[in-house]
mmCIF file of C-alpha atoms in Angstrom:
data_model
loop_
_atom_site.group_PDB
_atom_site.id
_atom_site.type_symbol
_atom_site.label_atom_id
_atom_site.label_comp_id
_atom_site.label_asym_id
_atom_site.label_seq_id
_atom_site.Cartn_x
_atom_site.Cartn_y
_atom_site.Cartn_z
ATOM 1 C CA UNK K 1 0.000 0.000 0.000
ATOM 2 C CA UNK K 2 2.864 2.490 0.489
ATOM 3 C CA UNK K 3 4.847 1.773 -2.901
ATOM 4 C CA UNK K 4 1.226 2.691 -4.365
ATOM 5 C CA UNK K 5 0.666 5.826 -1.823
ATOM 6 C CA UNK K 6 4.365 7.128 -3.265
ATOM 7 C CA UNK K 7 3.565 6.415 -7.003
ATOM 8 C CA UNK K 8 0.183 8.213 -6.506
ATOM 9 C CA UNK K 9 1.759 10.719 -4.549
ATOM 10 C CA UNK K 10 4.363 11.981 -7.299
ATOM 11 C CA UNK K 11 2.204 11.002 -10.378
ATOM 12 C CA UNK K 12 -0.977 12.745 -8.934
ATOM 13 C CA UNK K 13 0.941 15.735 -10.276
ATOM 14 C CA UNK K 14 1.448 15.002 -13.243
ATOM 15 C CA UNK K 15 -2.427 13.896 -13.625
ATOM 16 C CA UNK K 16 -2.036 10.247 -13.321
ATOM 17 C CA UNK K 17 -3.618 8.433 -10.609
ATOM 18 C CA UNK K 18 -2.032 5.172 -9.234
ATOM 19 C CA UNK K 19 -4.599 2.496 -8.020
ATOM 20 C CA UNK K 20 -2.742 -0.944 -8.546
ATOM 21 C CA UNK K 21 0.114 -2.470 -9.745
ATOM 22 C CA UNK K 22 -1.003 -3.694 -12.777
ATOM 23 C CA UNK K 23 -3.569 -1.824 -15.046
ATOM 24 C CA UNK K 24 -1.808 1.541 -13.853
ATOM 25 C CA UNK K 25 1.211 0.340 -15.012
ATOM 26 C CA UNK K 26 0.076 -0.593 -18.473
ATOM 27 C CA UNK K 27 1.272 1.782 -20.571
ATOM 28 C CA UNK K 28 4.922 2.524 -18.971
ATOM 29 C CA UNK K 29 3.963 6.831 -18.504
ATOM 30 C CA UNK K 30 3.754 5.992 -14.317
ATOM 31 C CA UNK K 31 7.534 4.375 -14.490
ATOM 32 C CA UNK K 32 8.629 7.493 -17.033
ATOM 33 C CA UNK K 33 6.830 9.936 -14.747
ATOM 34 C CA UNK K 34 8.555 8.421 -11.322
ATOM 35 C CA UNK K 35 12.025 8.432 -12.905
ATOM 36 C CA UNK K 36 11.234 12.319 -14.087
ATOM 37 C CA UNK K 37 10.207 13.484 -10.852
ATOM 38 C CA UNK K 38 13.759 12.280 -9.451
ATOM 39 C CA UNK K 39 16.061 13.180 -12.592
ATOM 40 C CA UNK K 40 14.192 15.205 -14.572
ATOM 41 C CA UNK K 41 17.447 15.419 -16.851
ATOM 42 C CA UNK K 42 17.616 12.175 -17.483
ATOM 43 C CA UNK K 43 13.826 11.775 -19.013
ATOM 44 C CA UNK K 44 12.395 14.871 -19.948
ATOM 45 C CA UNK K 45 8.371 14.799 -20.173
ATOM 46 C CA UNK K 46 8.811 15.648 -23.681
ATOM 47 C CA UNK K 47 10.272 12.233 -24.313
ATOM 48 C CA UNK K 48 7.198 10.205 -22.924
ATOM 49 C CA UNK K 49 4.587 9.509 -25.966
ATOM 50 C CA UNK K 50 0.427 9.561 -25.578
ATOM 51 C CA UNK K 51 -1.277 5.833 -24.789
ATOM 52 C CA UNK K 52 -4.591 4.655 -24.446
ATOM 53 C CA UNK K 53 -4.680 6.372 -21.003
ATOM 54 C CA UNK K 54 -4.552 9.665 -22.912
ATOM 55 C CA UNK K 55 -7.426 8.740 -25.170
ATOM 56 C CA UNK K 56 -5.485 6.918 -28.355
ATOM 57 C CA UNK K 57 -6.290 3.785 -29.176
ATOM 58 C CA UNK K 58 -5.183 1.405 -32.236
ATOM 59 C CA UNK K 59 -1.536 0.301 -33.075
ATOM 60 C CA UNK K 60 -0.357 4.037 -32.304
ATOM 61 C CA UNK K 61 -1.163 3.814 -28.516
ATOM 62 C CA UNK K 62 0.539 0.046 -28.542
ATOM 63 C CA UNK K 63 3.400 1.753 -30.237
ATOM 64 C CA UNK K 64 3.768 4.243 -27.434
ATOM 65 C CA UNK K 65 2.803 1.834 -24.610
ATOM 66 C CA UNK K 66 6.521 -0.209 -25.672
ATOM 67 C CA UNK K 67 8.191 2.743 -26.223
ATOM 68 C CA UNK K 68 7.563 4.574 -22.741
ATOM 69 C CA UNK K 69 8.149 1.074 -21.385
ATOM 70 C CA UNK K 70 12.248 0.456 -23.611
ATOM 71 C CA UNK K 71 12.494 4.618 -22.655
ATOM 72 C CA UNK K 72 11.935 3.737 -18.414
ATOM 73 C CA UNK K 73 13.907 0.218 -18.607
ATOM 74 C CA UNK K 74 16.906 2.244 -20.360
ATOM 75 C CA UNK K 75 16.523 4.937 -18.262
ATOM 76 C CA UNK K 76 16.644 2.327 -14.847
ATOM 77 C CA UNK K 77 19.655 1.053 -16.556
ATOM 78 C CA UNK K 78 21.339 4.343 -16.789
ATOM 79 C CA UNK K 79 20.189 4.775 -12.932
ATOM 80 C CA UNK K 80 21.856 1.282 -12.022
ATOM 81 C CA UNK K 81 21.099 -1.318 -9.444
ATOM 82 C CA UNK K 82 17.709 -1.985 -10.949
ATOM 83 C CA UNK K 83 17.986 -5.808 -12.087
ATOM 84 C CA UNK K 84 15.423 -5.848 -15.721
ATOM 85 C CA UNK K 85 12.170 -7.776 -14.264
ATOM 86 C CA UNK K 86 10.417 -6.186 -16.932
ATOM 87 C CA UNK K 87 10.263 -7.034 -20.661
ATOM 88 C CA UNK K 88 10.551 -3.864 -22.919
ATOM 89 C CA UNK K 89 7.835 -5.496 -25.620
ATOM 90 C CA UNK K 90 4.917 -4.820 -22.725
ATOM 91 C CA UNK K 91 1.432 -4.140 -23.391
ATOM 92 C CA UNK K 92 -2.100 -4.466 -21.415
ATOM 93 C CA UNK K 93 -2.469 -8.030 -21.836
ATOM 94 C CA UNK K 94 0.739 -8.856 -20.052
ATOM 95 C CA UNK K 95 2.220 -6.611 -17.146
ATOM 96 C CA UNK K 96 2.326 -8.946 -13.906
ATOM 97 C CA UNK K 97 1.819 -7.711 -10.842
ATOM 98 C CA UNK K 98 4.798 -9.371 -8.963
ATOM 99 C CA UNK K 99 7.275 -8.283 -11.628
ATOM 100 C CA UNK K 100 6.007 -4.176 -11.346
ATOM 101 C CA UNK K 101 5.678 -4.722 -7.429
ATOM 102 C CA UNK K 102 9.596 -5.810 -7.465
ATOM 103 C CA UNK K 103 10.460 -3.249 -10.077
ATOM 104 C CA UNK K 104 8.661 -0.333 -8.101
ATOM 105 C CA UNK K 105 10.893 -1.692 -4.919
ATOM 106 C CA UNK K 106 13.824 -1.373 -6.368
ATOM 107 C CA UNK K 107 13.111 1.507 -8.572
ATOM 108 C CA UNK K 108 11.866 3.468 -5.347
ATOM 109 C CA UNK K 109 15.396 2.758 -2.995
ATOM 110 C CA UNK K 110 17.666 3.620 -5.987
ATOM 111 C CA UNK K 111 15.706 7.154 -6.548
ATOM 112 C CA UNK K 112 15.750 7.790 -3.160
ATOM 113 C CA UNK K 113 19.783 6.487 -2.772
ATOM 114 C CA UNK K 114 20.233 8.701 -5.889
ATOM 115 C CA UNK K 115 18.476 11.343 -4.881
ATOM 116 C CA UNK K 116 20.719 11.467 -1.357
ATOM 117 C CA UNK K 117 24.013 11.014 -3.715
ATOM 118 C CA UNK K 118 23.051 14.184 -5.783
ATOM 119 C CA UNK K 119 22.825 16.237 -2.528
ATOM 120 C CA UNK K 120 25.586 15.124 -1.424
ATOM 121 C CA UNK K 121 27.019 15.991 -4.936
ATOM 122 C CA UNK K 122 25.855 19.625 -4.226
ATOM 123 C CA UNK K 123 26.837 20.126 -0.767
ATOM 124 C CA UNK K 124 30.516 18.816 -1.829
ATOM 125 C CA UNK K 125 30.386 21.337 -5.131
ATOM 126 C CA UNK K 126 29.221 24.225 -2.843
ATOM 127 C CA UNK K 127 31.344 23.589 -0.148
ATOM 128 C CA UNK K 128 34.193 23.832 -2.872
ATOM 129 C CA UNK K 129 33.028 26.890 -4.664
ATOM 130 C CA UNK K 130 32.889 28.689 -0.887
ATOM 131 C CA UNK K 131 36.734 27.413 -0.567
ATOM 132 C CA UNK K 132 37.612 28.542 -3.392
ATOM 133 C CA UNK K 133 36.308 32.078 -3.080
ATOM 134 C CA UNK K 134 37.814 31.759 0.664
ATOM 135 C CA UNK K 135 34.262 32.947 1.697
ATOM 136 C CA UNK K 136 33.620 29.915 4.404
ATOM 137 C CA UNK K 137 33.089 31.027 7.891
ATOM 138 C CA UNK K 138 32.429 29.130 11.657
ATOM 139 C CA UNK K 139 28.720 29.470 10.961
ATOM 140 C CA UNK K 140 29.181 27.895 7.693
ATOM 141 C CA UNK K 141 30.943 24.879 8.930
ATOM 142 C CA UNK K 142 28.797 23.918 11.503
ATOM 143 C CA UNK K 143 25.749 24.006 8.612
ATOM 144 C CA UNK K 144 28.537 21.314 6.804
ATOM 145 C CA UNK K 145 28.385 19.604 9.742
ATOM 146 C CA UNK K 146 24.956 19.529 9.963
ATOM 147 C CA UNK K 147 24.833 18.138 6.481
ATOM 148 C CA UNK K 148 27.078 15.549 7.233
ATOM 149 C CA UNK K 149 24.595 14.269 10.063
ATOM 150 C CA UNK K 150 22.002 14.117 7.363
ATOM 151 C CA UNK K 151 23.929 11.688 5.229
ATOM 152 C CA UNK K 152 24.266 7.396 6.088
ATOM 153 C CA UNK K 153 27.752 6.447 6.651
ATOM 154 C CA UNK K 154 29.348 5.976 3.039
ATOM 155 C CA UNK K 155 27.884 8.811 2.061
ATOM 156 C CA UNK K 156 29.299 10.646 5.052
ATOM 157 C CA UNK K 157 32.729 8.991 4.435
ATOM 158 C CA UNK K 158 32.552 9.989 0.976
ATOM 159 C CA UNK K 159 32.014 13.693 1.568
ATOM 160 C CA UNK K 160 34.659 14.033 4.197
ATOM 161 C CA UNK K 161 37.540 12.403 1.890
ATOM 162 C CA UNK K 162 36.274 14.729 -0.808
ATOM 163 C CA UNK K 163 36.022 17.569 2.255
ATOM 164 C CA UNK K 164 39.638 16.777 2.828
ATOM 165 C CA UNK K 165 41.138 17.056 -0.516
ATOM 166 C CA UNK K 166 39.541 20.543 -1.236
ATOM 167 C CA UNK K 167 40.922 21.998 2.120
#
């Protein structure tokens, strides 16, 4: 009930309601839409094509339905650490709901792992901008600090060699 909450919960703004694990995940657009929420550089709403949820019907909307579905299964492959439990050659007739449950699982820690990575990302490349400008004071390292408490323990150890290097 919670992967479906957080699938709802991002796709709702897009316009796409999340009810189950299979019919809502016919046509690949909640996958594209979840990966675009986290790294909206990476797939780009532009790149996501119109299915039979958006009123087209007919070999078109089958055509889009496998092509949102290749675009998120190359996209989780360019996130990494999502195994492929989905085939890219989906459509209505066969999406199981075991294989998008375990998809969705993994999908959901590597966004949010990602999602930690690129602020740690940030914090290092600000931290290093400040240094190099010589514009970091006390207050300023206490708020690193602080950031450093946020982070799990190799991202933690990760920041401070990086920390290290720049001063």
């Amino acid at each position: 009930a919670l992967l479906i909450f957080w699938c709802s919960a991002i796709t709702s703004k897009f316009g796409i309601h999340v009810y189950d694990f299979t019919h809502s995940f016919d046509d690949g657009v909640v996958l594209c839409l979840l990966i675009h929420y986290y790294h909206p550089g990476l797939l780009s709403l532009d790149d996501i094509k119109a299915t039979s949820r958006h009123g087209m019907c007919g070999e078109e909307a089958i055509k889009n339905e496998n092509h949102n579905f290749s675009l998120a299964l190359d996209r989780m492959s360019e996130i990494g650490g999502i195994p492929r439990l989905l085939n890219s050659g989906k459509s209505k007739s066969n999406t199981e709901e075991k294989s998008i449950f375990l998809c969705l699982v993994y999908l959901c820690a590597r966004l949010m792992e990602s999602s930690s990575e690129i602020h740690a990302c940030l914090s290092i490349q600000k931290w290093y901008r400040r240094k190099k400008r010589n514009t970091i004071d006390k207050d300023e390292t206490l708020c690193f600090q602080k950031d450093l408490e946020n982070l799990d323990y190799i991202q933690r150890k990760l920041l401070c060699s990086a920390a290290k290097e720049i001063w």
